[in-house]
Short mmCIF file of C-alpha atoms in Angstrom, two decimals:
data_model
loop_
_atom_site.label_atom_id
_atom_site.label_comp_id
_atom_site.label_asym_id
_atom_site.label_seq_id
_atom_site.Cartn_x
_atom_site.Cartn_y
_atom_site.Cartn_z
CA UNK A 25 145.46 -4.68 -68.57
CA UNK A 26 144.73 -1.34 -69.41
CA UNK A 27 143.30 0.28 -72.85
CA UNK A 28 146.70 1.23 -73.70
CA UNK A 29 148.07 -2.03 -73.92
CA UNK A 30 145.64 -3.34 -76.45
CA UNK A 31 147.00 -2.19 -79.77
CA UNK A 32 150.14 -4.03 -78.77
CA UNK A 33 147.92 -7.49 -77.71
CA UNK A 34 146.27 -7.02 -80.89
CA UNK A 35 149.53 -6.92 -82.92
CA UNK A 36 150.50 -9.20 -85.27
CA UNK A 37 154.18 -9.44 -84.65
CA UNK A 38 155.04 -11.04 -81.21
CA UNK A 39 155.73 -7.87 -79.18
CA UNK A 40 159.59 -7.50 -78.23
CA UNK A 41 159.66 -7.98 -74.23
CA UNK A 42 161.00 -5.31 -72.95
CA UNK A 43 162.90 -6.20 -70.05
CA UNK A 44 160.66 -6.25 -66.61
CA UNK A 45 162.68 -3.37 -65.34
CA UNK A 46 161.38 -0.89 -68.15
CA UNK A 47 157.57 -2.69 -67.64
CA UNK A 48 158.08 -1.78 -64.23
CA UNK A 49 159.17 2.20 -64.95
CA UNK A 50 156.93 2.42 -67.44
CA UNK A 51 154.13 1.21 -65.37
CA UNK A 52 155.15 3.51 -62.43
CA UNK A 53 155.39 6.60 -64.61
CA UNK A 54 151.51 6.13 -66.01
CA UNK A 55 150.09 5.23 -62.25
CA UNK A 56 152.43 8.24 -60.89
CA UNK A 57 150.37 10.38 -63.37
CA UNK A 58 147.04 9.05 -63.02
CA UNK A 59 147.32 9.02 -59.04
CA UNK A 60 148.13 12.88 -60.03
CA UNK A 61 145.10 13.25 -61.68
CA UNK A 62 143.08 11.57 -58.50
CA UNK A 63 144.71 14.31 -56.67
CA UNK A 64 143.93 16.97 -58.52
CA UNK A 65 140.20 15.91 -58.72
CA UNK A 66 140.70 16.05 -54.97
CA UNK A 67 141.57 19.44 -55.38
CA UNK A 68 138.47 20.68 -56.80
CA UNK A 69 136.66 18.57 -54.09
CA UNK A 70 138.07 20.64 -51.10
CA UNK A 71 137.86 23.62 -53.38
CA UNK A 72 133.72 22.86 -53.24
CA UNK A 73 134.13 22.58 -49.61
CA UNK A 74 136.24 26.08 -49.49
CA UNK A 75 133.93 27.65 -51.31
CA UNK A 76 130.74 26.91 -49.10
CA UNK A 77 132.74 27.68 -46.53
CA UNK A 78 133.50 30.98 -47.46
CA UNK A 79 129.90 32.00 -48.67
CA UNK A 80 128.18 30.54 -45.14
CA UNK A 81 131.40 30.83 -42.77
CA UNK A 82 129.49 33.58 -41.29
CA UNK A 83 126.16 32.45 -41.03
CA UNK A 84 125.31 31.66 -37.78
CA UNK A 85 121.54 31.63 -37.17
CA UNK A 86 122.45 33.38 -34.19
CA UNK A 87 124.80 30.48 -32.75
CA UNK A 88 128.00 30.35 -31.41
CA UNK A 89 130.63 31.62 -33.69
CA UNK A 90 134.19 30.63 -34.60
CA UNK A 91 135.91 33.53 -32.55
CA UNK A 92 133.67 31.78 -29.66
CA UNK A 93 134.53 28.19 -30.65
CA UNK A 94 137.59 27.77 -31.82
CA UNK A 95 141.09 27.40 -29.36
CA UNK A 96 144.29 28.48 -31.34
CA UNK A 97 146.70 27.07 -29.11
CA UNK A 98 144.80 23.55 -29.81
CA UNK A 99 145.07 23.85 -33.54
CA UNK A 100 148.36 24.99 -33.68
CA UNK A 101 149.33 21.81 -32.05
CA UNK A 102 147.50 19.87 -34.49
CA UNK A 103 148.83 21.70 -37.57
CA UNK A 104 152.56 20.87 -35.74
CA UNK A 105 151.53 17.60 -35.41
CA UNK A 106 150.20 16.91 -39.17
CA UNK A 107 153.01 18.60 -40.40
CA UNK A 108 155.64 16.67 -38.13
CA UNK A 109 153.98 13.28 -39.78
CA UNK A 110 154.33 15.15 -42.92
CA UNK A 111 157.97 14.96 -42.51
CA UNK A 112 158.21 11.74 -40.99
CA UNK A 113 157.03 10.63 -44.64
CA UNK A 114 159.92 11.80 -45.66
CA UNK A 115 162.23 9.60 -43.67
CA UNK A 116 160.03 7.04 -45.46
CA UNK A 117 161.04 8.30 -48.92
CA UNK A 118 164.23 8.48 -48.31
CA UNK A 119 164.51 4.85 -46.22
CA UNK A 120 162.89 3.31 -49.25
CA UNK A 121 165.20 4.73 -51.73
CA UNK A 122 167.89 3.95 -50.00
CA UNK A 123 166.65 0.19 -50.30
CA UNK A 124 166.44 0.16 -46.15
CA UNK A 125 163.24 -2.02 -45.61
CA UNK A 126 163.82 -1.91 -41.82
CA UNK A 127 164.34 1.81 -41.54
CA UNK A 128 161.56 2.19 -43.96
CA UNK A 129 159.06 0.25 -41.29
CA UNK A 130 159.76 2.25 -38.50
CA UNK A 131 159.51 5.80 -40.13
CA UNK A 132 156.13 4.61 -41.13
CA UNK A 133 155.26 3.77 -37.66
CA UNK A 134 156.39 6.95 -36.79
CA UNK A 135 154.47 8.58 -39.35
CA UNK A 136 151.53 6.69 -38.79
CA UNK A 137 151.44 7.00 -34.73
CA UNK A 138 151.84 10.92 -34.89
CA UNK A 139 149.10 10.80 -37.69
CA UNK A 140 147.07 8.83 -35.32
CA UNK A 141 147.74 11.38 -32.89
CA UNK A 142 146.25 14.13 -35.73
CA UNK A 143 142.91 12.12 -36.13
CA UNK A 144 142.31 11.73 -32.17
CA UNK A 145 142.84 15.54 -31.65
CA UNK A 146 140.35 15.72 -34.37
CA UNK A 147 137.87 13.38 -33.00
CA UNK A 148 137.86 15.22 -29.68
CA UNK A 149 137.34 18.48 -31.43
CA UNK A 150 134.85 17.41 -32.75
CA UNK A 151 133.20 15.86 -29.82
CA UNK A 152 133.76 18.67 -27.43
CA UNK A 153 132.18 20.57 -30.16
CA UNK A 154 128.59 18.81 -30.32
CA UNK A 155 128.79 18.37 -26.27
CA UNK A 156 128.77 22.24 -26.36
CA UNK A 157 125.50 22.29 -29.01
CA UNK A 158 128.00 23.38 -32.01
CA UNK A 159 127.29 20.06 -33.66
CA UNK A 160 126.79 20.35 -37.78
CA UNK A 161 122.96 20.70 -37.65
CA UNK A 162 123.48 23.96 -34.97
CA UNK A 163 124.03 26.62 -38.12
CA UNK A 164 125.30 26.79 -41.99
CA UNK A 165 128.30 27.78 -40.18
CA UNK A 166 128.71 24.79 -38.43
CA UNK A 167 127.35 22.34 -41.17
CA UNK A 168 129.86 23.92 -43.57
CA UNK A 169 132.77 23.21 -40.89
CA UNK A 170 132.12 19.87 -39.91
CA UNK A 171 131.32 18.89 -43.90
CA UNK A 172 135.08 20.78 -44.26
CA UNK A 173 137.10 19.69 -41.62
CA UNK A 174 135.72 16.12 -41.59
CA UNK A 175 136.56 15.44 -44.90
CA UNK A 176 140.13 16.75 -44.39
CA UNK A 177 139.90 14.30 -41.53
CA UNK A 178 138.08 11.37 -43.44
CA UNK A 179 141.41 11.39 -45.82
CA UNK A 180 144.02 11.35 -42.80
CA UNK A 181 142.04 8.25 -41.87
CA UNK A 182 142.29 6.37 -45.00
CA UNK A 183 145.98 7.62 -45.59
CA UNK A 184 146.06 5.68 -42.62
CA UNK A 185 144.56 2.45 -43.57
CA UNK A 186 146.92 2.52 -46.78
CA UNK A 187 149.75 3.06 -44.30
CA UNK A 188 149.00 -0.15 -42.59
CA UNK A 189 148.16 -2.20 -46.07
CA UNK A 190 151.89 -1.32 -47.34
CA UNK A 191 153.43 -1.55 -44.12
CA UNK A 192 152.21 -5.42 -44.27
CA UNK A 193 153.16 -5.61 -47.77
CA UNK A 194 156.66 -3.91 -47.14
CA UNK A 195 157.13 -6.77 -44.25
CA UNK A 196 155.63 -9.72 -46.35
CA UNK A 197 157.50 -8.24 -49.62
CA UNK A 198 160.28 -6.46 -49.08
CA UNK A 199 161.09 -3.37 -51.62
CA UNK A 200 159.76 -4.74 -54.63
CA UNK A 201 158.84 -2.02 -57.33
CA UNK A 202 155.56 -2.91 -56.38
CA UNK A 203 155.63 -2.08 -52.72
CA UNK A 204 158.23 1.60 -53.85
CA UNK A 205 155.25 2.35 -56.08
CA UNK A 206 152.78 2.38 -53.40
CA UNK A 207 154.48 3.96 -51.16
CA UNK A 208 155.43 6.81 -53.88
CA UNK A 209 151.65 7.37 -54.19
CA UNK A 210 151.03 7.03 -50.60
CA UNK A 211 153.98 9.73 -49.83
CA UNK A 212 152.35 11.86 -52.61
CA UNK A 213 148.91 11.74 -50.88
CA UNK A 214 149.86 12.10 -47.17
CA UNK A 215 152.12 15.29 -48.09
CA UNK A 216 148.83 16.62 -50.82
CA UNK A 217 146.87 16.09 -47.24
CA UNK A 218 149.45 18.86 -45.45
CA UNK A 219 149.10 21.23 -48.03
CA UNK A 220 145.19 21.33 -47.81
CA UNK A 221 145.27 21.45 -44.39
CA UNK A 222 147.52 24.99 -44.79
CA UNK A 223 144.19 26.10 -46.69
CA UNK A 224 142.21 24.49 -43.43
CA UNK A 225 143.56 26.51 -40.67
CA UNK A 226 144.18 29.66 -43.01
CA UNK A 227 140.38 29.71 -43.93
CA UNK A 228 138.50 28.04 -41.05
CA UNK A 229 140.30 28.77 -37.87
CA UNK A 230 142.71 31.61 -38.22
CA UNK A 231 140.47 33.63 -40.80
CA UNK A 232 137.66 32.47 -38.75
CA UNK A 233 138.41 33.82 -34.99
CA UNK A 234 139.08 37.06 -36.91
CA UNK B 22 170.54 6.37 -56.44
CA UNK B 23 169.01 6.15 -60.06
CA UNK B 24 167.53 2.83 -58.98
CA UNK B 25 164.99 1.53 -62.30
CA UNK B 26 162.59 0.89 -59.42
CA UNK B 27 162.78 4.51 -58.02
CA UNK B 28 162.94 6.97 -60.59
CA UNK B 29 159.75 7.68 -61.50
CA UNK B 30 158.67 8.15 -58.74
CA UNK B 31 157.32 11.45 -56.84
CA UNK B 32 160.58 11.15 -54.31
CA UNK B 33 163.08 10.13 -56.91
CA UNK B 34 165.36 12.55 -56.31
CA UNK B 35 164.25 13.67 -53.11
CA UNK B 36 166.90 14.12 -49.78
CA UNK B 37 167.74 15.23 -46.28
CA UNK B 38 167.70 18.90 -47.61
CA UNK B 39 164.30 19.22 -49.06
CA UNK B 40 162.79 17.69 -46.12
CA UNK B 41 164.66 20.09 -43.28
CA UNK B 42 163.91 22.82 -45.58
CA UNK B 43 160.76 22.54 -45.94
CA UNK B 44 160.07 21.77 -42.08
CA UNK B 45 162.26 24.76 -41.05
CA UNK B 46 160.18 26.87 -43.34
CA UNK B 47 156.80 25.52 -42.46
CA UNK B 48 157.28 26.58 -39.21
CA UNK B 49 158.52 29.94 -39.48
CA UNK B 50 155.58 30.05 -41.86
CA UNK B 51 152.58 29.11 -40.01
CA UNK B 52 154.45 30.17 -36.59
CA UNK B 53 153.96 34.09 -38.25
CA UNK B 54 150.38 33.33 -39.11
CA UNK B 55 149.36 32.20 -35.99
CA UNK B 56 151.58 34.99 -34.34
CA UNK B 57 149.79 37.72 -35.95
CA UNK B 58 146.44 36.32 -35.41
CA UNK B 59 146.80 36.30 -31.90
CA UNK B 60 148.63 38.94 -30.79
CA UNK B 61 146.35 40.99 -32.99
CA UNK B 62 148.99 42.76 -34.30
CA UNK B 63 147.87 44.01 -37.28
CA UNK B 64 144.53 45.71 -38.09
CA UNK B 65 141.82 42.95 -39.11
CA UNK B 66 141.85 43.66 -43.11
CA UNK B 67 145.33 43.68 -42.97
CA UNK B 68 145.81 40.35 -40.92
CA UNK B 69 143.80 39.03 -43.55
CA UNK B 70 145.78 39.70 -46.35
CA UNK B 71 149.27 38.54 -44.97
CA UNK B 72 148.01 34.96 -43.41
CA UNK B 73 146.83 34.11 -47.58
CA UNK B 74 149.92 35.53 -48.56
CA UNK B 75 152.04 32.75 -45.76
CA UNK B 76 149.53 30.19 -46.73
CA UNK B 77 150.40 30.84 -50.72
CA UNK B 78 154.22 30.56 -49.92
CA UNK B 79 153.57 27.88 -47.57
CA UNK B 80 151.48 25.57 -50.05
CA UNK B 81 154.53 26.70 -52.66
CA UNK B 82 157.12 25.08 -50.26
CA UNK B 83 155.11 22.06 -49.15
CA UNK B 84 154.92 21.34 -53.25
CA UNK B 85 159.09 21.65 -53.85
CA UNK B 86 160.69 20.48 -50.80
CA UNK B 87 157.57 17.54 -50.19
CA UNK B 88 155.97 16.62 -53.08
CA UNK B 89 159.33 17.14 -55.27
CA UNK B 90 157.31 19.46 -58.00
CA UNK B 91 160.18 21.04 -60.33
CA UNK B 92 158.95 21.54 -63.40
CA UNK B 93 161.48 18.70 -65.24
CA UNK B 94 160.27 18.25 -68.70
CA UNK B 95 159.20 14.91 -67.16
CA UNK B 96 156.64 16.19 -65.27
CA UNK B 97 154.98 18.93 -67.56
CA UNK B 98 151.68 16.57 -67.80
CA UNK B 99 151.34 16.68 -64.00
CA UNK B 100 151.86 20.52 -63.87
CA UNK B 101 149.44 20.77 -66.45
CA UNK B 102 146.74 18.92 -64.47
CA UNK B 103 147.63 21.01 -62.09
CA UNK B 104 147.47 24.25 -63.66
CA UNK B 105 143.71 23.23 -65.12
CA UNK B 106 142.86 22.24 -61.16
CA UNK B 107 144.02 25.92 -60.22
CA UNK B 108 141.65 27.12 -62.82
CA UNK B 109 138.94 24.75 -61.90
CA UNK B 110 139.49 26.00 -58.36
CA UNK B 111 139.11 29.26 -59.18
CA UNK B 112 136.37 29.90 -61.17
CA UNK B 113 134.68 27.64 -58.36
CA UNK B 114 136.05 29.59 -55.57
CA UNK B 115 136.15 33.22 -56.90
CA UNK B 116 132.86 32.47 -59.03
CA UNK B 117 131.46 31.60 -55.75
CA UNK B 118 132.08 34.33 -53.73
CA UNK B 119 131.34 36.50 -56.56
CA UNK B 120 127.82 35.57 -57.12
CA UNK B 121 127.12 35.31 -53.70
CA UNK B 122 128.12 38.89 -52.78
CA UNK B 123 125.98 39.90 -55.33
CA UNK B 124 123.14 37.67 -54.20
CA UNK B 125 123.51 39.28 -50.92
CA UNK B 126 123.99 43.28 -52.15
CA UNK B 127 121.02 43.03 -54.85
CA UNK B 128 118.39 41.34 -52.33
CA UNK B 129 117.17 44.19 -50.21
CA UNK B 130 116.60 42.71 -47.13
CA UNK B 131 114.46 44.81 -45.08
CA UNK B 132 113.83 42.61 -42.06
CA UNK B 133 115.88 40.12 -41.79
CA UNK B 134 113.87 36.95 -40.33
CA UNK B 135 115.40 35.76 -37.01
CA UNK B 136 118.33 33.21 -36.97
CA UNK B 137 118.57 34.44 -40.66
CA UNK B 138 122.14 36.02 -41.39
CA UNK B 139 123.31 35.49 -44.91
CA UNK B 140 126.10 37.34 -45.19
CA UNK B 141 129.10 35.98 -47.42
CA UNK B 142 131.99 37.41 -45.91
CA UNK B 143 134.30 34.69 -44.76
CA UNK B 144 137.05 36.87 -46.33
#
């Protein structure tokens, strides 16, 4: 399938089957690694995003600033909340390895409702923003949060959707190495999601009402 | 627990412990940054430099007790990504902020047009 099979297609001695077990580890380490790479392209993505940020964070063409805009209390709660699904993963992880395919369904309803909860506190920021005129197009302040935030947001969303694909495939399949695999990659991009999201509220809110 | 279908992957390993850990300690965490933000207890400069230093340790204990980073020989190509990503980050970041500054010191700006505030200080 991949380039790194071919020199052992190409090979002139039948290739000794390894047993489907080892196919399967083997296969899980590379994808483990290259979904690490994904990630850590992902990283330089957001740091684009922190870096704008930080050179037009304060440039508010004489609009409302963050000290003006932004309500702790509100994104404390939603850090709690992202954080609380973060964990919920977790219980995932663990379900999974422990071969539980019924526990493993509900702790990813549970992580998947309270994530819900995450995006609709992040929709309504966002609406209550541009209801108050401190839509993106307001000041380089504003474009730079929305373009921030929203992608932060856009992620949660399709951690989401993946959530529900393996949920269906966890039901249809049960714990095959396939399904463990996915949801090793899809544990290792929810909890990447927390950890820019520390960099979110450090930078843009907290930094920002200062 | 070695299961041939689990061990290479990012939770192999993983239990209870990490998880309460790292919850316990992500709230103390960002609880103090948000404390000291509001209560203004610090001065501003100050304030500043404490909530990076939380959100350092914090990103540190998300990656051990949640993404199960631990430096096994097994996983010195995905701490190597990781290490060029941190420098990635921060010649974008730093190099940013950098240049900017200097944009902003080096362009005398004797009257500033209206709306017009460039000033690159987010930190």
């Amino acid at each position: 399938m991949t380039i790194l099979d071919l020199p052992e297609a190409h090979s002139v001695h039948a290739p000794q089957h390894p047993s489907a077990a080892a196919d399967d580890a083997e296969l899980t380490e590379k994808t483990v690694f290259g979904f690490w790479l994904y990630l850590m392209s992902d990283v330089v993505l957001f740091a684009t995003l922190f870096a704008v940020f930080a050179v037009v964070g304060r440039s508010y063409a004489g609009g409302p600033t963050g000290q003006e805009l932004f309500d702790l209390p509100y994104v404390l709660v939603e850090t709690a909340v992202l954080l609380a699904s973060s964990v919920a993963f977790g219980f995932v992880t663990l379900a999974a390895q422990d071969d539980r395919r019924q526990a493993t369904l509900l702790w990813m309803a549970v992580t998947f409702a309270i994530g819900a909860v995450f995006i609709v506190m992040e929709v309504y920021e966002f609406h209550h923003l541009i209801e108050e005129g401190a839509g993106p197009s307001r000041s380089a302040f504003l474009s730079a949060y929305f373009t921030l935030v929203g992608t932060h947001g856009l992620h949660v969303a399709s951690g989401l959707l993946w959530m529900i694909v393996t949920g269906f495939q966890l039901a249809r399949d049960g714990l095959t190495a396939t399904v463990h695999r996915r949801l090793g990659l899809l544990g290792l991009f929810w909890h990447f999601l927390d950890v820019i999201w520390i960099v979110v509220f450090t930078e843009v809110y907290l930094i920002g009402v200062l | 627990m070695a299961d041939r279908r689990t061990e290479h992957l990012p939770g192999a390993g993983a239990s209870l412990h990490h998880y309460v850990r790292g919850l316990v300690l992500s709230v103390l965490l960002t609880g103090a940054a948000f404390a000291l933000v509001m209560t203004h207890a610090l001065p501003r400069n100050a304030t500043i430099f404490v909530i990076l230093a939380l959100a350092a340790i914090q990103i540190f204990v998300h990656l051990v007790d949640f993404l199960h980073i631990d430096g096994s020989l097994e996983q010195r190509w995905n701490v190597y990504a990781a290490l060029f990503a941190l420098l990635v980050v921060g010649i974008l970041v730093g190099g940013s902020i950098w240049i900017m500054f200097s944009a902003h010191a080096n362009m005398n700006i004797g009257t500033p047009m209206p709306g017009m505030t460039m000033t690159p200080e987010a930190f």
